[in-house]
């Protein structure tokens, strides 16, 4: 999957889901602007959810080795050298919160 396809896919996946939600509201006699607002909200939610799911498949996460510290770095689209550099950053990051 190309980077452009990966960036546009969540945008287009949200459209039919938002249309489905807006279509379900047609029987309730709501004003058109309310249906539009709900449809746009549904589009934003479904698009964001699709983006998170797609990103989860392609991301690399480097965490602080201390289990008490919540520091992490999420990367996508980087080469091995860049990933290794961020792994070292995660292992020796400033503001370590281990207690
Ligand atoms: Zn840490």
PDB file of N, CA, C and O and ligand atoms in Angstrom, residues 63-72 89-98, ligand 1:
ATOM      1  N   UNK A  63       9.604   1.481  23.804  1.00  0.00           N
ATOM      2  CA  UNK A  63       9.230   1.907  25.152  1.00  0.00           C
ATOM      3  C   UNK A  63      10.464   1.955  26.043  1.00  0.00           C
ATOM      4  O   UNK A  63      11.452   1.271  25.809  1.00  0.00           O
ATOM      5  N   UNK A  64      10.340   2.744  27.099  1.00  0.00           N
ATOM      6  CA  UNK A  64      11.378   2.778  28.115  1.00  0.00           C
ATOM      7  C   UNK A  64      11.449   1.382  28.747  1.00  0.00           C
ATOM      8  O   UNK A  64      10.408   0.773  29.031  1.00  0.00           O
ATOM      9  N   UNK A  65      12.649   0.840  28.961  1.00  0.00           N
ATOM     10  CA  UNK A  65      12.752  -0.517  29.512  1.00  0.00           C
ATOM     11  C   UNK A  65      12.265  -0.624  30.954  1.00  0.00           C
ATOM     12  O   UNK A  65      11.976  -1.735  31.418  1.00  0.00           O
ATOM     13  N   UNK A  66      12.146   0.467  31.652  1.00  0.00           N
ATOM     14  CA  UNK A  66      11.634   0.455  33.024  1.00  0.00           C
ATOM     15  C   UNK A  66      10.109   0.330  32.975  1.00  0.00           C
ATOM     16  O   UNK A  66       9.421   1.199  32.433  1.00  0.00           O
ATOM     17  N   UNK A  67       9.581  -0.746  33.540  1.00  0.00           N
ATOM     18  CA  UNK A  67       8.143  -1.001  33.460  1.00  0.00           C
ATOM     19  C   UNK A  67       7.322   0.045  34.210  1.00  0.00           C
ATOM     20  O   UNK A  67       6.119   0.176  33.969  1.00  0.00           O
ATOM     21  N   UNK A  68       7.940   0.809  35.108  1.00  0.00           N
ATOM     22  CA  UNK A  68       7.210   1.837  35.854  1.00  0.00           C
ATOM     23  C   UNK A  68       7.112   3.148  35.081  1.00  0.00           C
ATOM     24  O   UNK A  68       6.412   4.054  35.494  1.00  0.00           O
ATOM     25  N   UNK A  69       7.838   3.264  33.981  1.00  0.00           N
ATOM     26  CA  UNK A  69       7.867   4.491  33.182  1.00  0.00           C
ATOM     27  C   UNK A  69       6.964   4.319  31.962  1.00  0.00           C
ATOM     28  O   UNK A  69       6.957   3.271  31.324  1.00  0.00           O
ATOM     29  N   UNK A  70       6.189   5.332  31.647  1.00  0.00           N
ATOM     30  CA  UNK A  70       5.235   5.226  30.538  1.00  0.00           C
ATOM     31  C   UNK A  70       5.748   5.848  29.242  1.00  0.00           C
ATOM     32  O   UNK A  70       5.001   5.947  28.269  1.00  0.00           O
ATOM     33  N   UNK A  71       7.016   6.228  29.180  1.00  0.00           N
ATOM     34  CA  UNK A  71       7.545   6.870  27.973  1.00  0.00           C
ATOM     35  C   UNK A  71       7.570   5.882  26.812  1.00  0.00           C
ATOM     36  O   UNK A  71       8.013   4.750  26.952  1.00  0.00           O
ATOM     37  N   UNK A  72       7.075   6.325  25.655  1.00  0.00           N
ATOM     38  CA  UNK A  72       7.130   5.495  24.454  1.00  0.00           C
ATOM     39  C   UNK A  72       7.207   6.395  23.226  1.00  0.00           C
ATOM     40  O   UNK A  72       6.803   7.556  23.265  1.00  0.00           O
ATOM     41  N   UNK A  89      16.973   6.407  22.033  1.00  0.00           N
ATOM     42  CA  UNK A  89      16.366   7.554  22.722  1.00  0.00           C
ATOM     43  C   UNK A  89      15.388   7.060  23.788  1.00  0.00           C
ATOM     44  O   UNK A  89      15.364   7.565  24.916  1.00  0.00           O
ATOM     45  N   UNK A  90      14.595   6.061  23.451  1.00  0.00           N
ATOM     46  CA  UNK A  90      13.616   5.546  24.410  1.00  0.00           C
ATOM     47  C   UNK A  90      14.284   4.893  25.614  1.00  0.00           C
ATOM     48  O   UNK A  90      13.750   4.922  26.721  1.00  0.00           O
ATOM     49  N   UNK A  91      15.462   4.314  25.398  1.00  0.00           N
ATOM     50  CA  UNK A  91      16.159   3.643  26.500  1.00  0.00           C
ATOM     51  C   UNK A  91      16.908   4.622  27.394  1.00  0.00           C
ATOM     52  O   UNK A  91      17.235   4.277  28.526  1.00  0.00           O
ATOM     53  N   UNK A  92      17.184   5.826  26.893  1.00  0.00           N
ATOM     54  CA  UNK A  92      17.937   6.799  27.692  1.00  0.00           C
ATOM     55  C   UNK A  92      17.300   8.180  27.552  1.00  0.00           C
ATOM     56  O   UNK A  92      17.963   9.150  27.260  1.00  0.00           O
ATOM     57  N   UNK A  93      16.013   8.255  27.753  1.00  0.00           N
ATOM     58  CA  UNK A  93      15.328   9.528  27.542  1.00  0.00           C
ATOM     59  C   UNK A  93      15.437  10.416  28.782  1.00  0.00           C
ATOM     60  O   UNK A  93      15.526   9.921  29.915  1.00  0.00           O
ATOM     61  N   UNK A  94      15.409  11.732  28.573  1.00  0.00           N
ATOM     62  CA  UNK A  94      15.391  12.637  29.726  1.00  0.00           C
ATOM     63  C   UNK A  94      14.007  12.580  30.388  1.00  0.00           C
ATOM     64  O   UNK A  94      13.051  12.073  29.798  1.00  0.00           O
ATOM     65  N   UNK A  95      13.904  13.055  31.552  1.00  0.00           N
ATOM     66  CA  UNK A  95      12.640  13.092  32.303  1.00  0.00           C
ATOM     67  C   UNK A  95      12.122  11.700  32.601  1.00  0.00           C
ATOM     68  O   UNK A  95      10.930  11.442  32.576  1.00  0.00           O
ATOM     69  N   UNK A  96      13.041  10.776  32.863  1.00  0.00           N
ATOM     70  CA  UNK A  96      12.640   9.409  33.211  1.00  0.00           C
ATOM     71  C   UNK A  96      11.803   9.445  34.482  1.00  0.00           C
ATOM     72  O   UNK A  96      12.169  10.077  35.462  1.00  0.00           O
ATOM     73  N   UNK A  97      10.650   8.780  34.481  1.00  0.00           N
ATOM     74  CA  UNK A  97       9.716   8.834  35.597  1.00  0.00           C
ATOM     75  C   UNK A  97       9.707   7.570  36.437  1.00  0.00           C
ATOM     76  O   UNK A  97       8.773   7.309  37.159  1.00  0.00           O
ATOM     77  N   UNK A  98      10.719   6.732  36.313  1.00  0.00           N
ATOM     78  CA  UNK A  98      10.773   5.517  37.144  1.00  0.00           C
ATOM     79  C   UNK A  98      10.928   5.885  38.623  1.00  0.00           C
ATOM     80  O   UNK A  98      11.669   6.776  38.965  1.00  0.00           O
TER      81      UNK A  98
HETATM   82 ZN1  LIG B   1      11.701   6.002  31.358  1.00  0.00          ZN
END
